[in-house]
Amino acid sequence: MENGIYRQLQQYLHQLPCGFPEGPKGTDIALLKTMYTPEEAALCLRLTPEGQTAEAIALSHGGNVDTIRPMLDAMATRGLLFRIRIQETPHYVLMPYVVGTFEFQLNRLSPEYNKAHNRYMMDAMGMEVFGGKTSQFRILPVEAALEDTQTIMPHEKIRRYIEEARLIAVSDCLCRKKAQAEGRGCDHTLKACLSLNEFAEFYLEAGMPTEIISKEAALKLMEDCEKEGLVAHTQNAKDEVCYICNCCVCSCGIFSTVARFNLHSQIVRASWQCRIDPEACTACAACMERCIFNALSPGENGKMEVSRGKCMGCGLCKSACPSEAISLVQREKRFQPDVPADPQEMYDRMQAEKNRPLRMLSMKSLKARVSGQK
């Protein structure tokens, strides 16, 4: 009987654009059991991606708000739902697993959970994340590598997102922390993920390893991460992004999968690609060592060559080239990424492509919907 409530939760989460497919070996149920008690799973079935107050949840399902509210707050602290304050009132939001409750497990990386997550990703969730037409993830190029061009688009400027943010927090990288817990961690900077605005507020309220930083400190962090050879990525949207991560292939679940299984087309490239001047190239291979996507290799003449299919346009190779043989050039028009205007358009595209019944709302859409009800 206990498995029944978890099966209901799996089926409910799979109605979201981001999905939560059934695991062929029961790995989906095993994962959910490490996260939710049966009572929490039942309460999660009452949530919607549109967000509700504790009073509304209790009223619609005949529960006691004095019992339900503490449960909701406890679930928010454990990253099992998203809590957002709109007009000072907490609203509780059903979240997908990726990007969502998985990223909120910073304080709960137990061996049991990590093992269950890894098995489920291999059995079912990996295809959900990487098998869709519209990706949730987008590469952000190194701005310094593009400083000599006038054609860089606003949505490609990391500085813009930071300068426009109302609130910025830096958190431990979930992937590196998880890898360390599994005994396979790398030495890259741990505190390297930026959460913006409502995401920053949620991370702080949930007691995750997070601290508020200034815009100047955030820009310095991005500069240091670039020097360290980390690649920045964010939501696949031009505006209203909620996070900026600085990733490696050593620990990052997304980037390591892309590099290992040649899934370069499943994450949105920057609008740029690497070009190597063979006359200037000294075959030092500094760019090859710097590229985490295996896009560079020696050609027949020993000079470095680039694989267009693997180049993600991040720009790390250019900053590593001592002979200035590398430039970033715009991709041909037919290869330019079609980036959604905002997270709402991204979610709506995913929903239409997968024919899922539940509509995810961006932070802006969520606040607008709730404000319209007041």
Short mmCIF file of C-alpha atoms in Angstrom, two decimals:
data_model
loop_
_atom_site.label_atom_id
_atom_site.label_comp_id
_atom_site.label_asym_id
_atom_site.label_seq_id
_atom_site.Cartn_x
_atom_site.Cartn_y
_atom_site.Cartn_z
CA MET A 1 0.00 0.00 0.00
CA GLU A 2 2.86 2.38 0.84
CA ASN A 3 4.20 2.18 -2.71
CA GLY A 4 0.82 3.39 -3.97
CA ILE A 5 1.27 6.94 -2.70
CA TYR A 6 4.73 7.13 -4.22
CA ARG A 7 3.43 5.87 -7.55
CA GLN A 8 0.77 8.57 -7.44
CA LEU A 9 3.45 11.18 -6.76
CA GLN A 10 5.63 9.90 -9.61
CA GLN A 11 2.70 10.08 -12.02
CA TYR A 12 1.79 13.57 -10.79
CA LEU A 13 5.35 14.90 -11.16
CA HIS A 14 5.51 13.41 -14.65
CA GLN A 15 2.67 15.71 -15.69
CA LEU A 16 5.07 18.67 -15.43
CA PRO A 17 6.99 19.78 -18.54
CA CYS A 18 10.25 18.64 -16.92
CA GLY A 19 8.80 15.22 -16.13
CA PHE A 20 9.57 12.37 -13.73
CA PRO A 21 9.24 9.15 -15.75
CA GLU A 22 8.64 5.72 -14.30
CA GLY A 23 11.83 3.78 -13.67
CA PRO A 24 11.79 0.35 -15.30
CA LYS A 25 13.38 -1.21 -12.21
CA GLY A 26 11.46 0.72 -9.57
CA THR A 27 14.27 3.22 -9.17
CA ASP A 28 11.78 6.11 -9.28
CA ILE A 29 9.95 4.80 -6.21
CA ALA A 30 13.21 4.08 -4.41
CA LEU A 31 14.34 7.67 -4.95
CA LEU A 32 11.06 9.19 -3.82
CA LYS A 33 11.18 7.11 -0.64
CA THR A 34 14.54 8.64 0.30
CA MET A 35 13.03 12.12 -0.06
CA TYR A 36 9.41 12.03 1.15
CA THR A 37 7.58 10.35 3.99
CA PRO A 38 4.24 8.89 2.91
CA GLU A 39 2.51 11.85 4.58
CA GLU A 40 4.71 14.33 2.69
CA ALA A 41 4.11 12.52 -0.59
CA ALA A 42 0.36 12.78 -0.01
CA LEU A 43 0.65 16.49 0.79
CA CYS A 44 2.76 17.06 -2.33
CA LEU A 45 -0.14 15.74 -4.39
CA ARG A 46 -2.15 18.75 -3.19
CA LEU A 47 0.39 21.26 -4.51
CA THR A 48 0.25 22.90 -7.91
CA PRO A 49 2.92 24.65 -10.01
CA GLU A 50 0.80 27.80 -9.72
CA GLY A 51 1.46 28.16 -5.99
CA GLN A 52 -1.05 28.27 -3.15
CA THR A 53 -1.20 29.53 0.41
CA ALA A 54 -1.42 27.05 3.27
CA GLU A 55 -4.99 28.22 3.84
CA ALA A 56 -5.97 27.52 0.22
CA ILE A 57 -4.39 24.05 0.32
CA ALA A 58 -6.20 23.21 3.55
CA LEU A 59 -9.52 24.59 2.27
CA SER A 60 -9.45 22.75 -1.05
CA HIS A 61 -8.66 19.39 0.55
CA GLY A 62 -10.49 19.65 3.84
CA GLY A 63 -7.37 19.70 6.00
CA ASN A 64 -6.40 21.61 9.11
CA VAL A 65 -4.23 24.63 8.24
CA ASP A 66 -2.53 24.51 11.65
CA THR A 67 -1.33 21.01 10.79
CA ILE A 68 -0.60 21.61 7.12
CA ARG A 69 1.41 24.85 7.41
CA PRO A 70 4.22 23.39 9.57
CA MET A 71 4.47 20.41 7.25
CA LEU A 72 4.75 22.69 4.22
CA ASP A 73 7.42 24.80 5.88
CA ALA A 74 9.38 21.71 6.87
CA MET A 75 9.17 20.42 3.31
CA ALA A 76 10.41 23.78 2.00
CA THR A 77 13.39 23.62 4.37
CA ARG A 78 14.17 20.15 3.02
CA GLY A 79 13.86 21.31 -0.59
CA LEU A 80 10.80 19.22 -1.40
CA LEU A 81 8.84 22.20 -2.67
CA PHE A 82 9.46 25.86 -3.45
CA ARG A 83 8.26 28.57 -1.09
CA ILE A 84 7.92 32.11 -2.38
CA ARG A 85 6.63 35.11 -0.46
CA ILE A 86 4.23 37.21 -2.49
CA GLN A 87 2.89 40.35 -0.79
CA GLU A 88 4.46 38.97 2.43
CA THR A 89 2.37 35.79 2.22
CA PRO A 90 4.10 32.41 1.76
CA HIS A 91 2.97 30.45 -1.30
CA TYR A 92 3.95 26.83 -1.80
CA VAL A 93 4.84 25.62 -5.28
CA LEU A 94 5.10 22.15 -6.80
CA MET A 95 8.55 21.84 -8.39
CA PRO A 96 9.96 19.36 -10.92
CA TYR A 97 12.89 17.17 -9.98
CA VAL A 98 15.32 18.78 -12.49
CA VAL A 99 15.74 21.75 -12.32
CA GLY A 100 14.06 21.86 -8.92
CA THR A 101 14.02 19.56 -5.92
CA PHE A 102 17.28 17.84 -6.91
CA GLU A 103 19.11 21.17 -6.83
CA PHE A 104 17.50 21.90 -3.44
CA GLN A 105 19.05 18.82 -1.77
CA LEU A 106 22.27 20.57 -0.71
CA ASN A 107 21.73 19.62 2.93
CA ARG A 108 20.50 16.09 2.30
CA LEU A 109 23.17 14.28 0.30
CA SER A 110 23.10 11.03 2.24
CA PRO A 111 24.68 7.87 0.76
CA GLU A 112 21.19 6.39 0.42
CA TYR A 113 19.88 9.40 -1.49
CA ASN A 114 22.96 9.70 -3.73
CA LYS A 115 22.80 6.02 -4.69
CA ALA A 116 19.08 6.23 -5.45
CA HIS A 117 19.54 9.40 -7.52
CA ASN A 118 22.36 7.90 -9.59
CA ARG A 119 20.39 4.76 -10.37
CA TYR A 120 17.28 6.70 -11.35
CA MET A 121 19.21 9.09 -13.60
CA MET A 122 20.72 6.13 -15.45
CA ASP A 123 17.44 4.20 -15.66
CA ALA A 124 14.96 6.92 -16.64
CA MET A 125 15.53 10.56 -15.73
CA GLY A 126 18.60 11.00 -17.92
CA MET A 127 16.52 10.49 -21.05
CA GLU A 128 13.96 12.98 -19.73
CA VAL A 129 16.64 15.65 -19.18
CA PHE A 130 18.59 15.08 -22.39
CA GLY A 131 15.92 13.69 -24.70
CA GLY A 132 13.76 16.76 -25.23
CA LYS A 133 13.88 19.23 -28.09
CA THR A 134 14.01 22.29 -25.83
CA SER A 135 16.87 22.17 -23.34
CA GLN A 136 16.69 23.71 -19.89
CA PHE A 137 20.36 24.70 -20.02
CA ARG A 138 22.39 27.28 -21.93
CA ILE A 139 26.10 28.06 -22.12
CA LEU A 140 27.21 31.58 -21.22
CA PRO A 141 30.39 32.68 -23.06
CA VAL A 142 33.37 34.28 -21.38
CA GLU A 143 32.76 37.98 -21.98
CA ALA A 144 36.46 38.79 -22.02
CA ALA A 145 36.83 36.47 -25.03
CA LEU A 146 34.28 38.61 -26.90
CA GLU A 147 35.40 42.06 -25.84
CA ASP A 148 36.69 42.83 -29.35
CA THR A 149 33.28 42.32 -30.95
CA GLN A 150 30.27 44.60 -31.04
CA THR A 151 27.74 41.90 -31.86
CA ILE A 152 27.43 40.13 -28.53
CA MET A 153 23.75 39.88 -27.59
CA PRO A 154 22.40 41.11 -24.23
CA HIS A 155 21.41 37.57 -23.16
CA GLU A 156 25.02 36.45 -23.59
CA LYS A 157 26.37 38.94 -21.06
CA ILE A 158 26.92 37.48 -17.62
CA ARG A 159 27.55 40.97 -16.26
CA ARG A 160 24.07 42.06 -17.28
CA TYR A 161 22.31 39.37 -15.23
CA ILE A 162 24.39 40.20 -12.18
CA GLU A 163 23.99 43.96 -12.46
CA GLU A 164 20.21 43.68 -12.92
CA ALA A 165 19.69 41.26 -10.02
CA ARG A 166 17.85 42.48 -6.94
CA LEU A 167 19.55 39.93 -4.70
CA ILE A 168 22.52 37.60 -5.27
CA ALA A 169 23.63 34.66 -3.17
CA VAL A 170 26.52 32.25 -3.65
CA SER A 171 26.03 28.60 -2.72
CA ASP A 172 28.00 25.41 -2.60
CA CYS A 173 27.93 23.56 -5.92
CA LEU A 174 25.53 20.65 -5.44
CA CYS A 175 27.34 18.47 -7.97
CA ARG A 176 30.78 18.95 -6.40
CA LYS A 177 29.40 18.44 -2.92
CA LYS A 178 27.66 15.26 -4.04
CA ALA A 179 30.80 14.00 -5.81
CA GLN A 180 32.87 14.65 -2.69
CA ALA A 181 30.37 12.71 -0.60
CA GLU A 182 30.78 9.81 -3.03
CA GLY A 183 34.58 9.91 -2.82
CA ARG A 184 35.12 11.13 -6.37
CA GLY A 185 35.25 14.88 -5.89
CA CYS A 186 37.48 17.36 -7.69
CA ASP A 187 39.50 20.31 -6.39
CA HIS A 188 37.51 23.00 -8.15
CA THR A 189 35.96 25.82 -6.13
CA LEU A 190 33.04 24.52 -4.08
CA LYS A 191 31.22 27.81 -3.45
CA ALA A 192 30.65 28.67 -7.11
CA CYS A 193 26.91 28.74 -7.84
CA LEU A 194 24.96 31.99 -7.96
CA SER A 195 21.25 32.12 -7.17
CA LEU A 196 19.36 35.27 -8.06
CA ASN A 197 16.37 37.05 -6.57
CA GLU A 198 13.62 34.61 -5.46
CA PHE A 199 15.96 31.62 -5.70
CA ALA A 200 18.46 33.42 -3.46
CA GLU A 201 15.74 34.14 -0.90
CA PHE A 202 14.58 30.52 -0.94
CA TYR A 203 18.10 29.11 -0.48
CA LEU A 204 18.65 31.42 2.49
CA GLU A 205 15.31 30.63 4.15
CA ALA A 206 15.90 26.90 3.70
CA GLY A 207 19.20 27.12 5.56
CA MET A 208 21.31 25.89 2.66
CA PRO A 209 25.07 26.69 2.56
CA THR A 210 24.45 30.10 1.01
CA GLU A 211 25.49 33.67 1.65
CA ILE A 212 24.46 37.03 0.22
CA ILE A 213 27.19 38.72 -1.82
CA SER A 214 27.52 42.05 -3.58
CA LYS A 215 27.39 42.49 -7.33
CA GLU A 216 31.10 43.28 -7.30
CA ALA A 217 31.84 40.04 -5.46
CA ALA A 218 29.67 38.09 -7.89
CA LEU A 219 31.55 39.52 -10.87
CA LYS A 220 34.86 38.69 -9.18
CA LEU A 221 33.63 35.13 -8.58
CA MET A 222 32.77 34.73 -12.27
CA GLU A 223 36.21 36.03 -13.24
CA ASP A 224 37.95 33.63 -10.85
CA CYS A 225 35.89 30.67 -12.06
CA GLU A 226 36.79 31.46 -15.67
CA LYS A 227 40.50 31.49 -14.74
CA GLU A 228 39.96 28.14 -13.06
CA GLY A 229 38.59 26.70 -16.29
CA LEU A 230 34.95 26.45 -15.26
CA VAL A 231 32.16 27.00 -17.80
CA ALA A 232 29.17 29.17 -16.92
CA HIS A 233 25.66 28.01 -17.71
CA THR A 234 22.18 29.21 -16.84
CA GLN A 235 18.55 28.68 -17.77
CA ASN A 236 17.75 28.49 -21.45
CA ALA A 237 16.16 31.95 -21.49
CA LYS A 238 17.14 35.48 -22.43
CA ASP A 239 15.62 37.21 -19.40
CA GLU A 240 14.64 36.52 -15.79
CA VAL A 241 17.16 33.73 -15.18
CA CYS A 242 17.28 32.48 -11.58
CA TYR A 243 20.78 31.02 -11.37
CA ILE A 244 24.26 30.98 -12.89
CA CYS A 245 26.41 27.88 -12.32
CA ASN A 246 30.14 27.46 -12.92
CA CYS A 247 30.62 23.88 -14.02
CA CYS A 248 33.31 21.29 -14.68
CA VAL A 249 33.19 17.82 -16.23
CA CYS A 250 34.76 16.28 -13.14
CA SER A 251 31.63 16.55 -11.02
CA CYS A 252 28.80 18.28 -12.92
CA GLY A 253 26.07 15.83 -13.82
CA ILE A 254 25.04 17.80 -16.91
CA PHE A 255 28.46 18.58 -18.36
CA SER A 256 30.01 15.20 -17.58
CA THR A 257 27.12 13.48 -19.36
CA VAL A 258 27.44 15.79 -22.37
CA ALA A 259 31.18 15.11 -22.68
CA ARG A 260 31.00 11.38 -21.96
CA PHE A 261 28.14 10.52 -24.29
CA ASN A 262 28.68 13.24 -26.94
CA LEU A 263 25.34 14.88 -26.15
CA HIS A 264 26.58 18.33 -27.19
CA SER A 265 23.36 19.09 -29.03
CA GLN A 266 21.31 18.60 -25.85
CA ILE A 267 22.53 21.78 -24.19
CA VAL A 268 22.21 25.14 -25.91
CA ARG A 269 25.50 26.40 -27.25
CA ALA A 270 26.55 30.03 -27.18
CA SER A 271 26.13 31.91 -30.45
CA TRP A 272 29.87 31.63 -31.02
CA GLN A 273 32.36 29.03 -32.13
CA CYS A 274 36.10 28.67 -31.93
CA ARG A 275 38.23 29.51 -34.98
CA ILE A 276 41.94 28.69 -35.08
CA ASP A 277 44.44 30.57 -37.24
CA PRO A 278 46.84 27.83 -38.43
CA GLU A 279 49.51 30.40 -39.21
CA ALA A 280 49.55 31.65 -35.62
CA CYS A 281 49.00 28.27 -33.91
CA THR A 282 52.16 26.91 -32.26
CA ALA A 283 50.59 23.52 -31.45
CA CYS A 284 51.19 24.05 -27.72
CA ALA A 285 47.86 22.33 -26.95
CA ALA A 286 47.00 24.78 -24.17
CA CYS A 287 43.53 25.17 -25.70
CA MET A 288 42.99 21.40 -25.81
CA GLU A 289 43.80 21.12 -22.11
CA ARG A 290 41.43 23.99 -21.39
CA CYS A 291 38.43 22.67 -23.38
CA ILE A 292 36.19 20.55 -21.18
CA PHE A 293 34.04 19.40 -24.11
CA ASN A 294 36.84 17.66 -26.08
CA ALA A 295 36.32 19.95 -29.07
CA LEU A 296 40.01 20.52 -29.81
CA SER A 297 42.65 18.08 -31.00
CA PRO A 298 45.86 18.05 -33.12
CA GLY A 299 45.37 17.82 -36.88
CA GLU A 300 47.55 15.99 -39.38
CA ASN A 301 50.02 18.86 -39.46
CA GLY A 302 50.18 19.05 -35.69
CA LYS A 303 48.22 22.29 -35.57
CA MET A 304 45.14 22.38 -33.39
CA GLU A 305 41.79 21.81 -35.03
CA VAL A 306 38.26 22.30 -33.70
CA SER A 307 35.28 19.96 -33.94
CA ARG A 308 32.34 22.20 -34.85
CA GLY A 309 29.89 19.68 -33.46
CA LYS A 310 31.50 19.69 -30.02
CA CYS A 311 32.44 23.36 -29.67
CA MET A 312 30.02 25.00 -27.21
CA GLY A 313 31.28 28.55 -27.78
CA CYS A 314 32.25 29.09 -24.14
CA GLY A 315 35.48 30.96 -25.00
CA LEU A 316 37.77 29.27 -22.48
CA CYS A 317 40.14 28.20 -25.25
CA LYS A 318 40.72 31.78 -26.41
CA SER A 319 41.77 33.00 -23.00
CA ALA A 320 44.24 30.10 -22.74
CA CYS A 321 45.96 30.59 -26.12
CA PRO A 322 49.40 32.23 -25.62
CA SER A 323 49.86 32.96 -29.33
CA GLU A 324 46.42 34.57 -29.80
CA ALA A 325 45.69 32.10 -32.56
CA ILE A 326 42.09 31.61 -31.43
CA SER A 327 39.12 33.85 -32.03
CA LEU A 328 35.41 33.43 -31.43
CA VAL A 329 33.24 33.99 -34.47
CA GLN A 330 29.48 33.96 -34.78
CA ARG A 331 27.91 30.75 -35.95
CA GLU A 332 26.12 30.71 -39.27
CA LYS A 333 22.55 31.99 -39.03
CA ARG A 334 21.07 28.50 -39.39
CA PHE A 335 23.14 27.33 -36.40
CA GLN A 336 22.27 30.25 -34.13
CA PRO A 337 20.51 29.07 -30.96
CA ASP A 338 16.80 29.81 -30.69
CA VAL A 339 16.77 30.96 -27.08
CA PRO A 340 13.32 31.42 -25.45
CA ALA A 341 12.52 34.95 -24.33
CA ASP A 342 12.15 33.96 -20.67
CA PRO A 343 11.71 30.86 -18.48
CA GLN A 344 7.95 30.93 -19.08
CA GLU A 345 8.44 30.51 -22.82
CA MET A 346 10.99 27.77 -22.14
CA TYR A 347 8.53 25.86 -19.94
CA ASP A 348 5.69 26.38 -22.43
CA ARG A 349 7.80 25.02 -25.29
CA MET A 350 8.69 21.95 -23.24
CA GLN A 351 5.07 21.42 -22.26
CA ALA A 352 3.87 21.59 -25.87
CA GLU A 353 6.63 19.32 -27.15
CA LYS A 354 5.96 16.65 -24.51
CA ASN A 355 2.18 17.13 -24.36
CA ARG A 356 2.19 17.44 -20.57
CA PRO A 357 -0.98 18.66 -18.78
CA LEU A 358 0.55 20.77 -15.97
CA ARG A 359 1.90 24.20 -16.86
CA MET A 360 5.02 25.35 -15.02
CA LEU A 361 5.17 29.03 -14.14
CA SER A 362 8.23 31.26 -14.07
CA MET A 363 8.79 33.42 -11.00
CA LYS A 364 7.42 36.45 -12.85
CA SER A 365 4.32 34.59 -14.07
CA LEU A 366 3.75 33.12 -10.63
CA LYS A 367 3.79 36.52 -8.93
CA ALA A 368 1.58 38.02 -11.63
CA ARG A 369 -0.99 35.23 -11.26
CA VAL A 370 -1.14 35.57 -7.48
CA SER A 371 -1.23 39.38 -7.57
CA GLY A 372 -4.08 39.22 -10.06
CA GLN A 373 -6.12 37.24 -7.56
CA LYS A 374 -5.71 39.82 -4.81
#
